[in-house]
Amino acid sequence: MTSRLDRQDHLDKLRTRRPPVPDTEVHEVLTALDASGLVAEVEPLVAQSTGRNRTLTVRALLLGMCLAAARNAGTVIFASVTNLLYFALTDETRERLKIPYYPDHAQGFEAAYGVVRRLFHRIEEAVDPSPLPKNHRLDRELVARLLGEADPDELASRRSLMLRVANRILSMSLLDAHPLLEGRWNGSAVLDATVIGTYAKGLSSDSPVTASDPDAGWYVRTTKHKDPLLTDTPAQERIKKRLYGYDACLVVARDPDHDGTPLPDGSANPDVVPSLVVAFSLDKPSHRPAEVALEALQHVDPRYPRGYLAGDRLYPDQKPDKFQLPIRAMGYQPVYDYAKDQLGVQAQFAGAELIEGNWYCPSMPQPLKDATKDLVAKKIDKQTWINRIRQRTTYLFLPKQRADAEGHRRMMCPAEANRTQCSLKPYTLGRGIHLPLIDPAPSPVGPPTACTQHTITIPPEAGAQLWQPLQYGTEEWQRVYFRLRNAIEGMNGFGKDPLYERLESGGTRRIRGIAAQAILLAFQLAHANKRKLATWAGSITLHGSHPHRRPTRRRKTKPLGTWTPEGYLTETTA
């Protein structure tokens, strides 16, 4: 039988031992905090002129949250924050940060933990864009009254603050990558709303009370994007996934001009920076998708260029003044795929016809106009579709010059561009039998403007909902669109890895409310960025030495030009 003293020794060995935090790590985190401007952004929000003096500074709290996120795969656990700040830092560091001493026992830990939690809640309350109390199931009549009494301007201001604070946290993960992005990224990005769970049980919409996280909502995944509150989902649209939480709209940077293929020696290409989250926004699922996407884009570092911007079929379905025109005003060029009801001729201007995002001659043969519609309807095979997409190029309107500052662009018809011959423009005839001859059908109102003038000026609002600069279906469109779409899907899977950040799990963010969720999610996204950068850097050959690890093995991929809206074409012909 062991003695009492022996038993105490064994129990002491089972206690959690706190490894000390190196001063060098503290210095690195504080340098990043100061460079991000996060402390300067948050401190005025919680400044107080009355009451007892606060014993923990905002800078120290954010330091503890960064240290905790680094040790818990991005998840900020406030028990860990307390342990690190009060019991793992060196005495000199604690004294420099003015962190008071608490004895290392139950009462001391609880006192320190209370200080940490109170300061965090003070921060999230200052930026909370919701007037609803959390952690309680609220009567829906009370919810309606609180929402009606709230000042919408104040709530909008708080939402702006919330997103600014959250994106400053995210930006800390890009400080070391900024020189790489600045020199090796053309500004292209991709948008996507990915669902994340919340630490609350969702209730049905006809429940008399709300969930304990009233800011969240139901995410319902069917074959099309729908409002999750709708109950008239057709039977054929089987519900694939249901989750109570939020939609995080991520902006992922990716240069579509490079495929990221490993070098001949098997190491990663140092000139191809991996896909990274550069900004994000948060809201209820399927709630204001266009506005939420624009909020995220507004937080992309202004030092970066603007290139192509891709998204799924949700975004071409938005109103032009809510999404398409604003992103073009920001400097982005949209790249879309289309739903069935968006195929074929969708708009006209001065005689030119908008077909799947591009302006074409109105006399283009009908089989070419309906190429994608016929493919989806299974009237033609995939190879025929590819051939017709290539033939469309002959009838494409081409830019005469770059768009002006207001987005207006001079365009010339294919006959003016020396791609066809047109009987309405006699000076284009006789150029050779290699150019198709266009013989427009007579019209009682006469030929359209595009057929009588050398050029036409197309304003930005003409066909704005579906317009895109790249010719739909071509190899260049496929390269840009699919690489950008693959980047966001890959980043979603990377961040939702159950061994690391587990973004989708509400258990990694156990404080209810959209403000707390946004701040805690920012630390997880920042950790995912850092992990991806470290993985990429570790697979690069530096100074002639072998990489620390091999790059991820890539499957053999199919060549561009053989993908269609219906899938991969197994046999291709020239």
Coordinates of C-alpha atoms in Angstrom, one line a residue:
M1 CA 0.0 0.0 0.0
T2 CA 1.3 3.4 -1.0
S3 CA 1.7 6.0 1.7
R4 CA -0.3 9.3 1.7
L5 CA 2.9 11.2 0.6
D6 CA 3.4 8.8 -2.3
R7 CA -0.2 9.3 -3.4
Q8 CA 0.2 13.0 -3.4
D9 CA 3.3 12.7 -5.6
H10 CA 1.4 10.6 -8.1
L11 CA -1.5 13.0 -8.2
D12 CA 0.9 15.9 -8.6
K13 CA 2.3 14.2 -11.7
L14 CA -1.2 14.0 -13.2
R15 CA -1.8 17.7 -12.9
T16 CA -1.7 19.8 -16.1
R17 CA 1.7 21.3 -16.4
R18 CA 1.9 24.6 -18.1
P19 CA 4.9 24.9 -20.4
P20 CA 6.3 28.5 -20.3
V21 CA 5.7 30.8 -23.2
P22 CA 9.0 31.9 -24.7
D23 CA 9.6 35.6 -24.7
T24 CA 10.6 35.5 -28.4
E25 CA 7.1 34.2 -29.2
V26 CA 5.5 37.0 -27.1
H27 CA 7.6 39.5 -28.9
E28 CA 6.6 38.2 -32.4
V29 CA 2.9 38.3 -31.5
L30 CA 3.0 41.8 -30.0
T31 CA 4.8 43.0 -33.1
A32 CA 2.1 41.6 -35.4
L33 CA -0.6 43.0 -33.1
D34 CA 0.9 46.5 -33.3
A35 CA 1.4 46.3 -37.0
S36 CA -2.2 45.2 -37.7
G37 CA -3.7 48.3 -35.9
L38 CA -6.0 45.9 -34.0
V39 CA -5.2 47.3 -30.6
A40 CA -5.7 50.9 -31.7
E41 CA -9.0 49.9 -33.2
V42 CA -10.3 48.1 -30.1
E43 CA -9.1 50.2 -27.2
P44 CA -11.3 53.2 -27.8
L45 CA -14.4 50.9 -27.9
V46 CA -13.9 49.8 -24.3
A47 CA -12.4 52.9 -22.8
Q48 CA -14.0 53.9 -19.5
S49 CA -13.9 57.1 -17.6
T50 CA -15.7 55.9 -14.4
G51 CA -15.6 52.8 -12.3
R52 CA -12.6 50.7 -11.1
N53 CA -9.5 50.7 -13.2
R54 CA -9.3 47.7 -15.5
T55 CA -6.5 45.3 -14.5
L56 CA -6.0 43.7 -17.9
T57 CA -5.3 45.8 -21.1
V58 CA -6.8 45.1 -24.5
R59 CA -3.3 44.5 -25.8
A60 CA -2.6 41.8 -23.2
L61 CA -6.0 40.1 -23.8
L62 CA -5.4 39.9 -27.6
L63 CA -1.9 38.6 -26.9
G64 CA -3.4 35.8 -24.9
M65 CA -6.0 35.0 -27.5
C66 CA -3.3 34.8 -30.2
L67 CA -1.2 32.5 -28.1
A68 CA -4.3 30.3 -27.3
A69 CA -5.3 30.1 -31.0
A70 CA -1.7 29.0 -31.9
R71 CA -1.9 26.2 -29.4
N72 CA -5.4 25.0 -30.1
A73 CA -5.5 24.9 -33.9
G74 CA -7.1 28.3 -34.1
T75 CA -9.7 27.7 -31.4
V76 CA -9.7 30.4 -28.7
I77 CA -10.5 28.8 -25.3
F78 CA -10.6 31.4 -22.5
A79 CA -9.4 28.9 -19.9
S80 CA -6.3 28.5 -22.1
V81 CA -6.1 32.3 -22.4
T82 CA -6.2 32.7 -18.7
N83 CA -3.5 30.0 -18.1
L84 CA -1.2 31.5 -20.7
L85 CA -1.5 35.1 -19.5
Y86 CA -1.4 34.6 -15.8
F87 CA 0.5 31.4 -15.2
A88 CA 2.7 30.7 -18.3
L89 CA 4.4 34.0 -19.1
T90 CA 7.7 34.9 -17.5
D91 CA 7.6 37.3 -14.6
E92 CA 9.4 40.0 -16.6
T93 CA 6.9 39.8 -19.4
R94 CA 3.9 39.9 -17.1
E95 CA 5.3 42.9 -15.3
R96 CA 6.0 44.7 -18.6
L97 CA 2.4 44.0 -19.8
K98 CA 1.1 45.1 -16.3
I99 CA -0.7 41.7 -15.8
P100 CA -1.4 41.4 -12.1
Y101 CA -0.3 38.3 -10.1
Y102 CA -2.9 35.7 -9.0
P103 CA -2.1 32.7 -6.9
D104 CA -2.1 29.4 -8.7
H105 CA -5.0 27.7 -7.1
A106 CA -8.8 27.5 -7.7
Q107 CA -9.7 30.9 -6.4
G108 CA -6.8 32.6 -8.1
F109 CA -7.7 31.0 -11.5
E110 CA -11.4 31.9 -11.2
A111 CA -10.5 35.5 -10.4
A112 CA -8.2 35.7 -13.4
Y113 CA -10.7 33.9 -15.6
G114 CA -13.3 36.4 -14.7
V115 CA -11.1 39.3 -15.7
V116 CA -10.5 37.8 -19.1
R117 CA -14.1 37.0 -19.8
R118 CA -15.4 40.4 -18.7
L119 CA -13.0 42.2 -21.0
F120 CA -13.8 40.0 -24.0
H121 CA -17.6 40.5 -23.4
R122 CA -17.0 44.2 -23.2
I123 CA -15.3 44.1 -26.6
E124 CA -18.0 42.0 -28.3
E125 CA -20.8 44.1 -26.8
A126 CA -19.2 47.2 -28.2
V127 CA -19.3 45.8 -31.8
D128 CA -22.5 43.6 -31.5
P129 CA -24.8 44.6 -34.4
S130 CA -27.7 42.7 -32.8
P131 CA -30.0 44.2 -30.0
L132 CA -31.1 40.7 -28.9
P133 CA -29.9 39.1 -25.6
K134 CA -27.9 35.9 -25.9
N135 CA -28.0 32.7 -23.9
H136 CA -31.8 32.8 -23.4
R137 CA -34.7 31.6 -25.4
L138 CA -36.6 34.7 -26.2
D139 CA -40.3 35.1 -26.8
R140 CA -40.8 36.1 -30.4
E141 CA -43.0 39.0 -29.5
L142 CA -40.1 40.4 -27.4
V143 CA -37.7 39.8 -30.3
A144 CA -40.0 41.8 -32.6
R145 CA -40.3 44.6 -30.1
L146 CA -36.5 44.8 -29.5
L147 CA -35.8 44.8 -33.2
G148 CA -38.4 47.5 -33.8
E149 CA -37.0 49.8 -31.1
A150 CA -33.4 49.4 -32.2
D151 CA -31.7 52.2 -34.1
P152 CA -30.8 50.8 -37.5
D153 CA -28.0 53.4 -38.0
E154 CA -26.3 52.4 -34.8
L155 CA -26.6 48.7 -35.6
A156 CA -25.1 49.3 -39.0
S157 CA -22.2 51.2 -37.4
R158 CA -21.6 48.3 -35.0
R159 CA -21.7 45.8 -37.8
S160 CA -19.1 47.8 -39.6
L161 CA -16.9 47.9 -36.5
M162 CA -17.4 44.1 -36.0
L163 CA -16.2 43.3 -39.5
R164 CA -13.3 45.7 -39.3
V165 CA -12.1 44.2 -36.0
A166 CA -12.5 40.6 -37.3
N167 CA -10.7 41.3 -40.5
R168 CA -7.8 43.0 -38.7
I169 CA -7.4 39.8 -36.7
L170 CA -7.4 37.9 -40.0
S171 CA -4.9 40.3 -41.6
M172 CA -2.3 39.4 -39.0
S173 CA -1.9 36.0 -40.7
L174 CA -1.0 37.8 -44.0
L175 CA 1.7 40.1 -42.7
D176 CA 4.6 37.7 -43.7
A177 CA 2.8 36.7 -46.9
H178 CA 2.1 40.3 -48.0
P179 CA 5.4 40.7 -50.0
L180 CA 4.7 37.4 -51.7
L181 CA 1.1 38.3 -52.6
E182 CA 2.1 41.7 -53.8
G183 CA 4.6 40.4 -56.3
R184 CA 3.0 37.0 -57.3
W185 CA -0.7 37.5 -57.2
N186 CA -2.7 39.3 -59.9
G187 CA -5.6 40.3 -57.6
S188 CA -8.0 37.5 -58.7
A189 CA -10.2 36.1 -56.0
V190 CA -13.3 33.9 -55.5
L191 CA -16.3 34.3 -53.2
D192 CA -18.2 31.7 -51.4
A193 CA -20.5 31.5 -48.4
T194 CA -19.6 28.5 -46.2
V195 CA -21.8 27.4 -43.3
I196 CA -20.4 27.3 -39.8
G197 CA -22.3 25.9 -36.8
T198 CA -23.1 27.8 -33.6
Y199 CA -23.1 26.5 -30.0
A200 CA -26.8 26.6 -29.7
K201 CA -29.7 24.2 -30.5
G202 CA -31.8 25.5 -33.4
L203 CA -35.5 25.5 -33.1
S204 CA -38.2 25.3 -35.7
S205 CA -39.5 28.5 -37.3
D206 CA -43.0 28.0 -35.7
S207 CA -41.5 27.7 -32.2
P208 CA -42.9 30.4 -29.8
V209 CA -39.3 31.1 -28.6
T210 CA -36.0 31.6 -30.3
A211 CA -32.8 29.6 -29.9
S212 CA -30.3 30.7 -27.3
D213 CA -28.3 32.2 -30.2
P214 CA -31.0 34.4 -31.8
D215 CA -28.6 35.9 -34.3
A216 CA -28.1 32.6 -36.2
G217 CA -30.4 30.8 -38.6
W218 CA -31.0 27.5 -40.3
Y219 CA -28.8 26.5 -43.3
V220 CA -30.7 24.1 -45.6
R221 CA -28.9 22.7 -48.6
T222 CA -30.9 21.5 -51.6
T223 CA -30.1 21.4 -55.3
K224 CA -30.6 25.2 -55.5
H225 CA -29.9 28.1 -53.2
K226 CA -33.1 28.9 -51.3
D227 CA -34.2 30.8 -48.3
P228 CA -34.0 28.3 -45.4
L229 CA -37.2 29.7 -44.0
L230 CA -39.2 28.6 -47.0
T231 CA -41.3 25.5 -46.4
D232 CA -42.5 24.8 -49.9
T233 CA -39.3 23.0 -51.0
P234 CA -40.3 20.7 -53.9
A235 CA -40.1 17.0 -53.1
Q236 CA -37.5 16.4 -55.8
E237 CA -35.2 18.9 -54.2
R238 CA -34.1 16.6 -51.4
I239 CA -32.6 18.3 -48.4
K240 CA -28.9 17.2 -48.2
K241 CA -27.8 19.1 -45.2
R242 CA -29.3 21.1 -42.3
L243 CA -27.3 23.1 -39.8
Y244 CA -28.1 25.9 -37.4
G245 CA -25.5 28.6 -37.6
Y246 CA -24.1 31.3 -39.8
D247 CA -22.8 31.8 -43.4
A248 CA -19.2 33.0 -43.5
C249 CA -18.6 34.7 -46.9
L250 CA -14.9 34.1 -47.6
V251 CA -12.7 36.0 -50.1
V252 CA -10.0 33.6 -51.2
A253 CA -7.0 34.9 -53.2
R254 CA -5.8 32.7 -56.1
D255 CA -3.8 33.5 -59.2
P256 CA -5.5 31.5 -62.0
D257 CA -2.5 32.0 -64.3
H258 CA -0.6 29.3 -62.4
D259 CA -1.7 25.8 -61.7
G260 CA 0.6 25.1 -58.8
T261 CA 2.1 21.9 -60.3
P262 CA 5.2 20.8 -58.4
L263 CA 8.6 21.4 -59.9
P264 CA 10.5 18.5 -61.6
D265 CA 12.3 17.7 -58.4
G266 CA 9.0 17.2 -56.6
S267 CA 9.2 20.4 -54.5
A268 CA 6.6 23.2 -54.5
N269 CA 6.9 26.1 -56.9
P270 CA 8.0 29.2 -54.8
D271 CA 6.4 31.5 -57.4
V272 CA 2.8 30.1 -56.8
V273 CA 1.5 31.4 -53.5
P274 CA -1.2 29.0 -52.1
S275 CA -4.8 30.1 -51.8
L276 CA -5.4 32.2 -48.8
V277 CA -8.4 33.9 -47.1
V278 CA -7.9 37.6 -47.4
A279 CA -11.2 38.9 -46.0
F280 CA -14.6 37.6 -44.8
S281 CA -18.0 38.6 -43.6
L282 CA -20.6 36.9 -41.5
D283 CA -24.4 36.8 -41.4
K284 CA -27.4 34.4 -41.2
P285 CA -27.5 31.7 -43.9
S286 CA -28.9 32.8 -47.3
H287 CA -29.5 36.3 -45.8
R288 CA -28.6 39.3 -48.0
P289 CA -25.9 37.3 -50.0
A290 CA -25.0 40.2 -52.3
E291 CA -24.6 42.7 -49.5
V292 CA -22.6 40.3 -47.3
A293 CA -20.3 39.6 -50.2
L294 CA -19.7 43.3 -50.8
E295 CA -18.9 43.8 -47.1
A296 CA -16.2 41.1 -47.3
L297 CA -14.7 42.6 -50.5
Q298 CA -14.5 46.0 -48.9
H299 CA -12.1 44.6 -46.3
V300 CA -9.6 43.3 -48.9
D301 CA -6.3 45.1 -48.3
P302 CA -6.4 48.2 -50.7
R303 CA -2.7 47.6 -51.5
Y304 CA -3.6 44.5 -53.5
P305 CA -4.6 44.7 -57.1
R306 CA -8.0 43.8 -58.4
G307 CA -8.4 41.0 -61.0
Y308 CA -11.1 38.4 -61.8
L309 CA -13.8 37.6 -59.3
A310 CA -15.6 34.3 -59.4
G311 CA -18.5 32.9 -57.5
D312 CA -21.0 30.1 -57.7
R313 CA -24.4 30.4 -59.5
L314 CA -25.9 32.3 -56.6
Y315 CA -24.1 35.6 -57.5
P316 CA -25.3 36.0 -61.2
D317 CA -28.8 35.7 -59.7
Q318 CA -28.5 38.9 -57.7
K319 CA -29.7 42.4 -58.7
P320 CA -27.1 44.3 -60.7
D321 CA -27.2 47.4 -58.5
K322 CA -26.7 45.2 -55.4
F323 CA -23.7 43.1 -56.6
Q324 CA -22.6 43.1 -60.3
L325 CA -22.2 46.8 -60.8
P326 CA -20.6 47.5 -57.3
I327 CA -17.9 44.8 -57.8
R328 CA -17.0 46.2 -61.2
A329 CA -16.8 49.7 -59.6
M330 CA -14.3 48.1 -57.2
G331 CA -12.1 47.0 -60.1
Y332 CA -13.1 43.3 -60.3
Q333 CA -14.0 41.5 -63.5
P334 CA -16.7 38.9 -62.9
V335 CA -16.4 35.3 -64.0
Y336 CA -19.7 33.3 -63.9
D337 CA -21.3 30.0 -64.6
Y338 CA -25.1 30.1 -65.3
A339 CA -28.3 28.4 -64.3
K340 CA -30.6 26.8 -66.9
D341 CA -32.8 29.9 -67.1
Q342 CA -29.8 32.2 -67.8
L343 CA -28.7 30.4 -71.0
G344 CA -29.2 31.7 -74.6
V345 CA -30.1 35.2 -75.5
Q346 CA -30.8 37.2 -72.3
A347 CA -30.4 40.9 -73.3
Q348 CA -30.0 43.2 -76.2
F349 CA -28.4 46.5 -76.8
A350 CA -28.2 48.5 -80.1
G351 CA -28.8 45.2 -81.8
A352 CA -26.0 43.2 -80.1
E353 CA -27.3 40.2 -78.1
L354 CA -26.0 39.1 -74.8
I355 CA -25.5 35.3 -74.8
E356 CA -24.1 33.7 -71.6
G357 CA -22.3 36.9 -70.6
N358 CA -20.9 38.0 -74.0
W359 CA -22.2 40.3 -76.8
Y360 CA -22.6 38.6 -80.1
C361 CA -23.8 39.5 -83.6
P362 CA -27.6 39.2 -83.8
S363 CA -27.2 37.2 -87.1
M364 CA -25.2 34.5 -85.4
P365 CA -26.7 31.1 -86.5
Q366 CA -29.4 29.9 -84.0
P367 CA -27.6 26.6 -83.3
L368 CA -24.7 28.6 -81.9
K369 CA -26.9 30.8 -79.8
D370 CA -28.6 27.8 -78.3
A371 CA -25.4 25.7 -77.9
T372 CA -25.4 25.5 -74.1
K373 CA -29.2 25.2 -73.9
D374 CA -29.1 22.3 -76.3
L375 CA -26.4 20.6 -74.3
V376 CA -28.3 20.9 -71.1
A377 CA -31.4 19.6 -72.8
K378 CA -29.3 16.7 -74.2
K379 CA -30.1 17.6 -77.8
I380 CA -26.4 17.7 -78.6
D381 CA -23.3 15.8 -77.3
K382 CA -20.5 17.5 -75.4
Q383 CA -18.1 17.5 -78.4
T384 CA -20.7 19.3 -80.5
W385 CA -21.0 21.9 -77.7
I386 CA -17.3 22.5 -77.6
N387 CA -17.2 22.9 -81.4
R388 CA -20.1 25.4 -81.3
I389 CA -18.5 27.4 -78.5
R390 CA -15.3 27.7 -80.6
Q391 CA -17.4 28.8 -83.6
R392 CA -19.1 31.5 -81.6
T393 CA -15.8 33.4 -81.4
T394 CA -16.2 34.5 -85.0
Y395 CA -19.4 36.4 -84.1
L396 CA -18.2 38.0 -80.9
F397 CA -18.3 41.8 -80.4
L398 CA -14.7 43.0 -79.6
P399 CA -13.7 46.1 -77.6
K400 CA -12.4 49.0 -79.6
Q401 CA -10.7 50.5 -76.6
R402 CA -10.6 50.1 -72.8
A403 CA -13.6 51.1 -70.7
D404 CA -13.6 54.7 -69.5
A405 CA -13.7 55.7 -65.9
E406 CA -17.5 55.3 -65.8
G407 CA -17.4 51.8 -67.3
H408 CA -18.6 52.7 -70.8
R409 CA -16.8 50.8 -73.6
R410 CA -16.6 51.2 -77.4
M411 CA -17.3 47.9 -79.1
M412 CA -17.2 46.9 -82.7
C413 CA -19.1 44.2 -84.5
P414 CA -17.3 41.1 -85.9
A415 CA -17.4 42.6 -89.4
E416 CA -15.6 45.7 -88.3
A417 CA -13.1 43.5 -86.5
N418 CA -12.3 41.7 -89.8
R419 CA -13.8 38.4 -88.6
T420 CA -16.8 38.3 -90.9
Q421 CA -18.3 40.0 -94.0
C422 CA -21.6 41.7 -93.7
S423 CA -23.9 42.8 -96.5
L424 CA -25.1 45.8 -94.4
K425 CA -21.5 47.1 -94.5
P426 CA -20.4 46.8 -98.1
Y427 CA -16.9 47.8 -97.3
T428 CA -16.4 44.6 -95.4
L429 CA -17.2 42.4 -98.4
G430 CA -14.6 40.8 -100.7
R431 CA -12.1 40.0 -97.9
G432 CA -11.9 36.3 -98.9
I433 CA -13.9 33.1 -98.7
H434 CA -12.3 32.3 -95.4
L435 CA -14.5 34.9 -93.6
P436 CA -18.2 33.9 -93.1
L437 CA -20.7 36.0 -95.0
I438 CA -23.5 37.5 -92.8
D439 CA -26.8 38.2 -94.6
P440 CA -29.1 39.7 -92.0
A441 CA -32.8 39.1 -92.4
P442 CA -34.7 42.2 -93.5
S443 CA -36.6 44.1 -90.7
P444 CA -39.5 46.5 -91.1
V445 CA -37.9 48.9 -88.7
G446 CA -34.5 48.8 -90.5
P447 CA -31.1 47.4 -89.3
P448 CA -30.1 48.0 -85.7
T449 CA -27.5 50.6 -84.7
A450 CA -24.7 48.0 -84.3
C451 CA -25.2 47.1 -88.0
T452 CA -25.1 50.7 -89.3
Q453 CA -22.3 52.3 -87.2
H454 CA -18.6 51.5 -87.0
T455 CA -18.8 51.1 -83.2
I456 CA -21.3 51.3 -80.4
T457 CA -20.9 52.4 -76.8
I458 CA -22.2 49.9 -74.3
P459 CA -22.9 51.3 -70.9
P460 CA -22.1 49.3 -67.8
E461 CA -25.7 48.7 -66.8
A462 CA -26.5 47.0 -70.2
G463 CA -26.8 43.3 -69.5
A464 CA -25.0 43.9 -66.2
Q465 CA -26.5 41.0 -64.3
L466 CA -24.9 38.3 -66.5
W467 CA -22.1 40.1 -68.3
Q468 CA -18.5 38.9 -68.0
P469 CA -15.4 39.8 -70.0
L470 CA -14.2 36.2 -70.8
Q471 CA -16.0 34.3 -73.5
Y472 CA -18.1 31.6 -71.8
G473 CA -17.0 28.0 -72.3
T474 CA -13.6 28.8 -73.9
E475 CA -10.4 27.4 -72.5
E476 CA -9.4 30.7 -71.0
W477 CA -12.8 30.9 -69.2
Q478 CA -12.4 27.4 -67.9
R479 CA -8.9 28.1 -66.7
V480 CA -9.9 31.1 -64.7
Y481 CA -13.3 30.0 -63.4
F482 CA -12.4 26.4 -62.4
R483 CA -9.1 27.3 -60.8
L484 CA -10.8 30.0 -58.7
R485 CA -13.7 27.7 -57.8
N486 CA -11.4 24.9 -56.9
A487 CA -9.5 27.4 -54.7
I488 CA -12.5 28.2 -52.5
E489 CA -13.6 24.6 -52.3
G490 CA -10.1 23.5 -51.3
M491 CA -9.9 26.3 -48.7
N492 CA -13.3 25.3 -47.2
G493 CA -12.2 21.7 -46.9
F494 CA -8.8 22.8 -45.5
G495 CA -10.4 24.9 -42.8
K496 CA -13.0 22.3 -41.9
D497 CA -10.4 19.6 -41.3
P498 CA -11.5 17.8 -38.1
L499 CA -7.9 17.5 -37.0
Y500 CA -7.3 21.3 -37.1
E501 CA -9.6 24.4 -37.3
R502 CA -12.9 22.5 -37.6
L503 CA -14.6 25.7 -38.8
E504 CA -18.0 24.0 -39.2
S505 CA -18.2 22.8 -35.7
G506 CA -20.0 25.1 -33.3
G507 CA -18.1 23.5 -30.4
T508 CA -15.0 25.4 -31.4
R509 CA -16.8 28.8 -30.7
R510 CA -18.7 28.4 -27.5
I511 CA -19.9 32.0 -27.0
R512 CA -23.2 32.8 -28.6
G513 CA -24.0 35.8 -30.7
I514 CA -22.8 37.0 -34.1
A515 CA -20.1 39.4 -32.7
A516 CA -18.4 36.7 -30.6
Q517 CA -18.7 34.2 -33.5
A518 CA -17.1 36.7 -35.9
I519 CA -14.1 37.4 -33.6
L520 CA -13.5 33.8 -32.8
L521 CA -13.9 32.7 -36.4
A522 CA -11.3 35.3 -37.4
F523 CA -8.7 33.6 -35.2
Q524 CA -9.5 30.2 -36.8
L525 CA -9.3 31.6 -40.4
A526 CA -6.0 33.2 -39.5
H527 CA -4.7 29.9 -38.1
A528 CA -5.7 28.2 -41.3
N529 CA -3.8 30.8 -43.4
K530 CA -0.7 30.4 -41.3
R531 CA -0.9 26.6 -41.4
K532 CA -1.3 26.7 -45.2
L533 CA 1.7 29.0 -45.6
A534 CA 3.8 26.9 -43.3
T535 CA 2.9 23.7 -45.3
W536 CA 3.7 25.4 -48.5
A537 CA 7.0 26.9 -47.3
G538 CA 8.0 23.5 -45.9
S539 CA 7.7 21.9 -49.3
I540 CA 9.9 24.5 -51.1
T541 CA 13.6 23.9 -51.9
L542 CA 15.6 26.8 -50.4
H543 CA 19.3 27.5 -50.9
G544 CA 19.7 24.1 -52.6
S545 CA 18.6 22.1 -49.6
H546 CA 15.8 19.5 -49.7
P547 CA 12.3 20.6 -48.7
H548 CA 11.2 19.7 -45.1
R549 CA 8.2 17.8 -46.5
R550 CA 7.0 16.6 -49.9
P551 CA 4.2 18.5 -51.5
T552 CA 0.7 16.9 -51.6
R553 CA 0.5 14.3 -54.3
R554 CA -1.6 15.5 -57.2
R555 CA -3.9 13.3 -59.2
K556 CA -3.6 13.4 -62.9
T557 CA -5.9 16.1 -64.2
K558 CA -7.9 16.6 -67.4
P559 CA -6.7 19.2 -69.9
L560 CA -8.6 22.5 -70.2
G561 CA -10.9 22.8 -73.1
T562 CA -12.5 19.4 -72.4
W563 CA -14.9 20.5 -69.6
T564 CA -18.5 21.3 -70.2
P565 CA -21.4 22.4 -68.0
E566 CA -22.4 18.7 -68.0
G567 CA -19.0 17.3 -67.0
Y568 CA -15.8 16.0 -68.6
L569 CA -15.6 15.0 -72.3
T570 CA -13.7 11.7 -72.5
E571 CA -13.0 11.9 -76.2
T572 CA -12.0 15.1 -78.0
T573 CA -11.4 16.1 -81.5
A574 CA -9.8 19.1 -83.0

